[in-house]
Coordinates of C-alpha atoms and ligand atoms in Angstrom, one line a residue:
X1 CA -30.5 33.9 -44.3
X2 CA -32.1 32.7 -47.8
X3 CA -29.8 33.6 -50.9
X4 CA -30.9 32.9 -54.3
X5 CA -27.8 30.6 -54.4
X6 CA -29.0 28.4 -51.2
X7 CA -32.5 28.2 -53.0
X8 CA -31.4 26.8 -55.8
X9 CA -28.7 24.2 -55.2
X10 CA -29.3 21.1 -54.7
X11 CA -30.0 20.4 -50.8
X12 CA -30.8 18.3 -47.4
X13 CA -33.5 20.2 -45.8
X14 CA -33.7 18.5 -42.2
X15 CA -36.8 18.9 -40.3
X16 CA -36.4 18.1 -36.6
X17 CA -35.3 18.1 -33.2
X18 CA -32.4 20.3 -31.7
X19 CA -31.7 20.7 -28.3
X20 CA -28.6 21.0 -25.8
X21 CA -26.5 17.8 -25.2
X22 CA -24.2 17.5 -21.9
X23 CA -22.5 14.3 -23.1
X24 CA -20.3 12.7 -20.0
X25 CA -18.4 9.1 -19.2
X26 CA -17.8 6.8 -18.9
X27 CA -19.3 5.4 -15.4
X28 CA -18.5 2.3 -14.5
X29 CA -21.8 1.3 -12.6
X30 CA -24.6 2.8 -11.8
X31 CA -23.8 5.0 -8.6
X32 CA -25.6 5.2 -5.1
X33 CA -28.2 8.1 -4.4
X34 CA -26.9 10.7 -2.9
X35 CA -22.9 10.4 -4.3
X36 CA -21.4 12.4 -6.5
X37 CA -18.7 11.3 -9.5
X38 CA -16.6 13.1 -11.4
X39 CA -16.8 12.6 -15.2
X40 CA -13.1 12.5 -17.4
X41 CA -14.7 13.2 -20.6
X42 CA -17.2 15.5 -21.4
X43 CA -18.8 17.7 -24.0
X44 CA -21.8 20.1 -23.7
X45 CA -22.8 20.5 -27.4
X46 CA -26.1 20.6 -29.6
X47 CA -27.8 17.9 -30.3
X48 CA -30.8 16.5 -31.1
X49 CA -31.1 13.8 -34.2
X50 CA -32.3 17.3 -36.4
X51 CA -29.2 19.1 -35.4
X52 CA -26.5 16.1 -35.3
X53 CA -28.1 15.6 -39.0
X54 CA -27.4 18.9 -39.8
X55 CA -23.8 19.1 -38.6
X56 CA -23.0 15.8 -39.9
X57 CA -24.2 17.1 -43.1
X58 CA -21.8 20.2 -42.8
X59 CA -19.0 18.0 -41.6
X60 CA -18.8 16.5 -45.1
X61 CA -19.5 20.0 -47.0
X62 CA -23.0 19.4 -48.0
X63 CA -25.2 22.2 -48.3
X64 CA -28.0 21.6 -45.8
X65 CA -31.1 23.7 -44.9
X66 CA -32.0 22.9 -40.8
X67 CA -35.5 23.9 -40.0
X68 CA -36.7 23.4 -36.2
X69 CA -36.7 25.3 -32.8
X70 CA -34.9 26.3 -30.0
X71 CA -36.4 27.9 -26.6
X72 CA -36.3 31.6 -25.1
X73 CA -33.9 31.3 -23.1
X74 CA -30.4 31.4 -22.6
X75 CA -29.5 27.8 -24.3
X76 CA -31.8 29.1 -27.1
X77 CA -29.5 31.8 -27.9
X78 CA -26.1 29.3 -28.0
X79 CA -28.5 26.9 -29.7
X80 CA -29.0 29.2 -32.8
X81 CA -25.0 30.2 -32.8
X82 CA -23.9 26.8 -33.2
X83 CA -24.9 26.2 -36.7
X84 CA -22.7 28.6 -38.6
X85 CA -22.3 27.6 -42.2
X86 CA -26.0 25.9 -42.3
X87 CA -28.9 27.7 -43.9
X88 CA -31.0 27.6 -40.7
X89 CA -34.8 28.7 -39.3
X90 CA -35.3 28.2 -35.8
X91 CA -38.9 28.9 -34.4
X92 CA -38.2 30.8 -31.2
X93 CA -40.6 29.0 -28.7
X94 CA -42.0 30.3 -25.4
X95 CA -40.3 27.4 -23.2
X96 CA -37.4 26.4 -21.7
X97 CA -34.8 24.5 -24.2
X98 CA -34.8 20.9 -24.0
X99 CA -31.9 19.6 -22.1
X100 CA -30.4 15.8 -22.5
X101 CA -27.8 14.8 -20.5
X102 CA -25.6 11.4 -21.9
X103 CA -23.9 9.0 -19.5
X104 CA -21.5 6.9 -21.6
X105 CA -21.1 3.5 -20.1
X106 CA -18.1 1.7 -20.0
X107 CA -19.6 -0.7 -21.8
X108 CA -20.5 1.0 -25.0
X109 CA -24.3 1.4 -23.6
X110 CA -25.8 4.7 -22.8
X111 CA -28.3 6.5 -20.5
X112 CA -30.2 9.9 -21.3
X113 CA -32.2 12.4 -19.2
X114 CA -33.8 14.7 -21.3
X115 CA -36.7 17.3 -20.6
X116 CA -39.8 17.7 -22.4
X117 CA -38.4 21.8 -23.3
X118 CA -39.1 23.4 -26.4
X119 CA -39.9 20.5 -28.6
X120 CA -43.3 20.2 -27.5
X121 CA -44.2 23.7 -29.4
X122 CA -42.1 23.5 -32.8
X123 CA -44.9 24.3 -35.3
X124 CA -46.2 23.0 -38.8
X125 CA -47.0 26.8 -39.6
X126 CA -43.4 27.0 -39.1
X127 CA -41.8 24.5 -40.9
X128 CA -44.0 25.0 -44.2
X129 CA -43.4 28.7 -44.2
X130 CA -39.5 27.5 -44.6
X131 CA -39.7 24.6 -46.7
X132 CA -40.5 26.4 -50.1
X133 CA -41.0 24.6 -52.7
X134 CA -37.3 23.3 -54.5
X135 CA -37.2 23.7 -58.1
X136 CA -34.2 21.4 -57.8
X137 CA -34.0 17.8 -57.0
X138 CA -33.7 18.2 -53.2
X139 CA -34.3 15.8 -50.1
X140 CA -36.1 16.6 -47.1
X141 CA -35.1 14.2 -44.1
X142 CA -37.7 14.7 -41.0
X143 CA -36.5 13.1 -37.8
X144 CA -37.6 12.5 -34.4
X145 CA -41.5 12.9 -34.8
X146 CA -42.8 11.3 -31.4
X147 CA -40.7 14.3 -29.6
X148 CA -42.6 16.7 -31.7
X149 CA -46.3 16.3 -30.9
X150 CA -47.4 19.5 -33.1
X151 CA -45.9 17.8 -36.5
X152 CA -46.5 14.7 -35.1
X153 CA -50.7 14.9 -35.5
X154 CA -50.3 16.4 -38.7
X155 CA -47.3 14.0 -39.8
X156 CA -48.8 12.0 -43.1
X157 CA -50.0 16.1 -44.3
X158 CA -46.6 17.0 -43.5
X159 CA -44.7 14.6 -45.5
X160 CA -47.3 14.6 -48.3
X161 CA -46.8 18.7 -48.9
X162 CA -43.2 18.6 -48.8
X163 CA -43.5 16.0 -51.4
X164 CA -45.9 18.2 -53.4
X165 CA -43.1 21.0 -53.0
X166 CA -40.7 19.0 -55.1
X167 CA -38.7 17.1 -52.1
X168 CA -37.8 13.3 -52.0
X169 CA -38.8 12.2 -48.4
X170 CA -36.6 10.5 -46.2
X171 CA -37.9 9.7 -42.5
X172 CA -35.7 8.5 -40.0
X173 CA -38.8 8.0 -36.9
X174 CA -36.4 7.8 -34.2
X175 CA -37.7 5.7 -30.6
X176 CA -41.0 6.4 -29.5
X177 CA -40.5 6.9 -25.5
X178 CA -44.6 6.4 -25.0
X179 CA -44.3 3.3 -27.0
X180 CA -45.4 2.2 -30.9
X181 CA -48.6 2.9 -32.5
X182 CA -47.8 0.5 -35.6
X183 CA -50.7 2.0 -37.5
X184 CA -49.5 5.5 -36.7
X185 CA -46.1 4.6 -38.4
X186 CA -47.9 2.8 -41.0
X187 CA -49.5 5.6 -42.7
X188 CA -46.1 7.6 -42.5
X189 CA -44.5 5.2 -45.2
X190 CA -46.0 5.7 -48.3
X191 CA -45.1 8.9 -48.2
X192 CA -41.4 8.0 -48.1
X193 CA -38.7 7.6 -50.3
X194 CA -35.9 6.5 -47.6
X195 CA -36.9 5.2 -44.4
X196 CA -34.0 4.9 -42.4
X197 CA -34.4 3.5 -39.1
X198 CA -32.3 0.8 -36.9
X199 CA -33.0 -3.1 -36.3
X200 CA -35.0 -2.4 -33.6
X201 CA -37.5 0.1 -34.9
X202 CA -37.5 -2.6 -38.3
X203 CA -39.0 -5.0 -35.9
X204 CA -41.0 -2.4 -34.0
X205 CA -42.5 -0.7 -37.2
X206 CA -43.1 -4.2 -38.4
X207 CA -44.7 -6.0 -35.0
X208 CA -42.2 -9.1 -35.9
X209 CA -39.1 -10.6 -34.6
X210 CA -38.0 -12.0 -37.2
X211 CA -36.0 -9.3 -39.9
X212 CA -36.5 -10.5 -43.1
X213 CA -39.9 -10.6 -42.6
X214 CA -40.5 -7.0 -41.3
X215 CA -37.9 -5.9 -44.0
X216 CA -40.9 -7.3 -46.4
X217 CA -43.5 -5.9 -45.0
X218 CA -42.0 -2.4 -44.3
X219 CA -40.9 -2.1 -47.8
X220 CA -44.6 -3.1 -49.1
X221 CA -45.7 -0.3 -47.4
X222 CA -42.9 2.4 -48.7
X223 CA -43.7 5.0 -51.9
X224 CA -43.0 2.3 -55.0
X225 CA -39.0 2.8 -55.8
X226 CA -38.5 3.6 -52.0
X227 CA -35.4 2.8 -50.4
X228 CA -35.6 1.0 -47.1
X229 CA -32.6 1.5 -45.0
X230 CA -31.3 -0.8 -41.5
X231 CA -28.8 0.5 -39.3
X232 CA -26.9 -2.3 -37.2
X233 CA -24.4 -0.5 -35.3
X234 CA -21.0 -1.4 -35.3
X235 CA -22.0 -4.1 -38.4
X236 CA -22.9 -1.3 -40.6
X237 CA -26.0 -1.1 -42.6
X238 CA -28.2 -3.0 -45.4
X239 CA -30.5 -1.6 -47.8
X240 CA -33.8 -2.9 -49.6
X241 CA -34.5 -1.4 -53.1
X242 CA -36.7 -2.8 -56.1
X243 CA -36.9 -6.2 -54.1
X244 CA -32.9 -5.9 -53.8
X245 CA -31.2 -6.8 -51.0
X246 CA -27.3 -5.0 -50.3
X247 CA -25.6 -5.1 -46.7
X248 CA -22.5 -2.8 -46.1
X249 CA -20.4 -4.3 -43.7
X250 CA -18.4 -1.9 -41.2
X251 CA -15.0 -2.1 -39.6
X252 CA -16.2 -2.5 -36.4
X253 CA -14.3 0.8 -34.3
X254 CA -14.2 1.2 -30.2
X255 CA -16.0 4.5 -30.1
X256 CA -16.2 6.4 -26.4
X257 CA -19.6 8.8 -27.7
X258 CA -22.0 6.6 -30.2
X259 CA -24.1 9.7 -29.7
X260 CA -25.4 10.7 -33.3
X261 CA -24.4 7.0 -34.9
X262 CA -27.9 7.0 -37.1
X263 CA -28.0 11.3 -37.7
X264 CA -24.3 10.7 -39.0
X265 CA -25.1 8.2 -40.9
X266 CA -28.1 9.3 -42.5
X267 CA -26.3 12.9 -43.7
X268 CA -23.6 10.6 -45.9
X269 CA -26.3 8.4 -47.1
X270 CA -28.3 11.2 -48.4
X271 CA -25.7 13.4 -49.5
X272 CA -24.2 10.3 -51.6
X273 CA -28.1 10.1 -52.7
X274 CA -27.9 13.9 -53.7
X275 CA -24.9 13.1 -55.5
X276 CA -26.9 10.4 -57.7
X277 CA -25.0 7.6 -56.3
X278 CA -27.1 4.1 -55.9
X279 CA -28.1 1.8 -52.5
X280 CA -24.6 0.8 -52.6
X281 CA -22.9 3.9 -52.8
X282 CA -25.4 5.4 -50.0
X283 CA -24.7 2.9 -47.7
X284 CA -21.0 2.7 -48.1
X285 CA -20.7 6.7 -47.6
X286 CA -23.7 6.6 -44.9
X287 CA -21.2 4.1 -42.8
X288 CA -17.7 6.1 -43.7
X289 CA -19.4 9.2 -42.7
X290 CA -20.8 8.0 -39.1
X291 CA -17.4 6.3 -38.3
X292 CA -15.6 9.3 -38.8
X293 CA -17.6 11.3 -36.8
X294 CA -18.2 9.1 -33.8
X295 CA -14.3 8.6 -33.9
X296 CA -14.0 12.3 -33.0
X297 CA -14.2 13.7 -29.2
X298 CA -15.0 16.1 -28.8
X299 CA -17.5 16.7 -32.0
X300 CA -17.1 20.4 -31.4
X301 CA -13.6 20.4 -33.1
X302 CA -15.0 18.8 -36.4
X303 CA -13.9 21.2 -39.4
X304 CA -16.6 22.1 -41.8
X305 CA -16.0 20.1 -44.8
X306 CA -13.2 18.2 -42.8
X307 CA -15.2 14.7 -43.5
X308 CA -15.9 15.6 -47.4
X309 CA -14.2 12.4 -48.6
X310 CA -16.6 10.0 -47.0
X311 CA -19.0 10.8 -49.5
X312 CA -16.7 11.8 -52.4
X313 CA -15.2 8.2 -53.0
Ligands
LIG1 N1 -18.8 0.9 -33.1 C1 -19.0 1.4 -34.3 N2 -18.0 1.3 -35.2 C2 -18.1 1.7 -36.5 N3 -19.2 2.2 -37.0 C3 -20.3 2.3 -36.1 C4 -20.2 1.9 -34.8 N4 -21.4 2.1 -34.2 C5 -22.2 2.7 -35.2 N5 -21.5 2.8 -36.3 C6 -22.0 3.4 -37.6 O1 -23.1 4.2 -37.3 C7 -24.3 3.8 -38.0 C8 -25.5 4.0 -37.3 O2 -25.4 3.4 -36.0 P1 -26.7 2.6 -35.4 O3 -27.0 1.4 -36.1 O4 -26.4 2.5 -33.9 O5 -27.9 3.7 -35.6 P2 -29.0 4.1 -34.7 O6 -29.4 3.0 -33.7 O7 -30.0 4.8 -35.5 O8 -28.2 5.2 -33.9 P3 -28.8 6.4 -33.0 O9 -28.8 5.8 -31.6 O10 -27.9 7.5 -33.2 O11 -30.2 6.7 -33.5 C9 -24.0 2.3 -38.3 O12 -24.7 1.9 -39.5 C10 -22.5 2.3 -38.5 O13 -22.2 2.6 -39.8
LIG2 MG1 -31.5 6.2 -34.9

């Protein structure tokens, strides 16, 4: 529900993918066909790098605006109840709810199975009839646009108007399961003001092994002043800014769920970014934030506000 208040205090607007998580482990090996396991730890929660965003976000009491979809059915409706406390607009699409199912290895790695669902019908019309224009400084973060094929072939517009609307831009692009189109990505960037993406995608995005070169040549092709932002797991994060290199290094932590690592980590970046604090500050709160909440299991029992002191240090 809008309130004057909402509308005018300063705010992460997260444009992206929700969906049901059943989050289960840890398996050992990969079983035989045909056997059946039973699971010591699991979790059925929402999800989705939009949603985690958005929770992380409320986690550490900033005030966040989620804009995405859910489908007409029953998940849909426990979908849109589990975002109390976030200023939310969910497009009610004519599909079933997209469904991803976890399997947390032993060995820290992780398997999903997740349906096509809802996501394939989240609209533009939608989102831009939501994301009004901010008369305060505000940041939109859009995630996960190769599950979203309907902002996904609009996606340079996309970012461009919400920039036009008063929002800083800060993409986080996510894995593409169909594989990279470089070029694709390439006209994303100028439109952004964070990118915040993992090692991986750097290279990806870049079409280079070698780091320090695709950190160059992604930041070239960021909005001048960008921020580029590297996620490397348990080592934490660095940051390029101005031609400025800063790394944040991480206690490493043995974490049963990584589930969420980069959405966690992007709400305390950005709301240390909302705050006015600098690469270092965003970093350091980005990487307090997600090790707090991957620490927790199960994520449902997270308090809003219980996490506000990553980002208030
Ligand atoms: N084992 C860990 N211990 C402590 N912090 C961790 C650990 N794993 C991840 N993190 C934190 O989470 C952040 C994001 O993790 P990661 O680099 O895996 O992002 P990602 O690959 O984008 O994640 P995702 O798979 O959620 O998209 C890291 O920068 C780090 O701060
Ligand atoms: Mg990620």
């Amino acid at each position: 529900m809008d309130t004057d208040r909402a509308l005018f205090t300063p705010q992460l607007s997260v444009v992206g993918d929700v969906g049901v998580d059943l989050v289960l482990g840890s398996l050992e090996g990969w079983p035989s066909i045909g056997t059946e396991l039973l699971m010591p730890r699991s979790e059925l929660r929402a999800g989705g790098s939009g949603a985690n965003a958005a929770l992380a976000a409320r986690h550490i009491g900033q005030a966040t605006h989620l804009i995405s979809a859910v489908g007409n059915d029953h998940f849909g409706h426990w979908l849109a109840e589990q975002f109390t406390g976030i200023r939310t607009h969910l497009e009610v699409c004519d599909r079933e709810t997209t469904i991803s199912v976890g399997l947390m290895h032993s060995c820290g790695e992780r398997n999903f199975f997740t349906t096509h669902g809802h996501l394939q019908q989240l609209s533009v019309q939608h989102v831009l009839k939501h994301l009004h224009a901010t008369p305060v400084p505000s940041i939109a973060l859009f995630t996960a646009p190769f599950l979203l094929p309907h902002l996904r072939i609009r996606y340079a517009d996309l970012l461009a108007e919400a920039a036009s609307r008063g929002y800083r831009i800060a993409l986080d692009t996510g894995w593409p399961p169909e594989g990279w189109d470089r070029d694709e990505v390439l006209g994303w960037l100028p439109h952004c003001d964070h990118l915040l993406i993992n090692e991986l995608e750097a290279r990806s995005i870049a079409g280079t092994k070698d780091l320090d070169d695709a950190l160059t040549l992604i930041a070239k092709a960021l909005k001048p002043g960008a921020s580029l932002v590297v996620k490397v797991g348990a080592r934490g994060a660095l940051g390029l800014e101005a031609g400025r290199r800063v790394a944040h290094d991480t206690e490493p932590a043995d974490i049963f769920d990584t589930i969420g690592a980069g959405d966690a980590f992007n709400a305390g970046y950005l709301s240390a970014r909302l705050r006015g604090g600098d690469l270092a500050e965003a970093l350091a709160a980005g990487c307090r934030t997600a090790r707090a909440i991957l620490a927790r299991f199960p994520r449902k029992t997270i308090r809003a506000g219980e996490f506000a002191d990553c980002v208030a240090a």
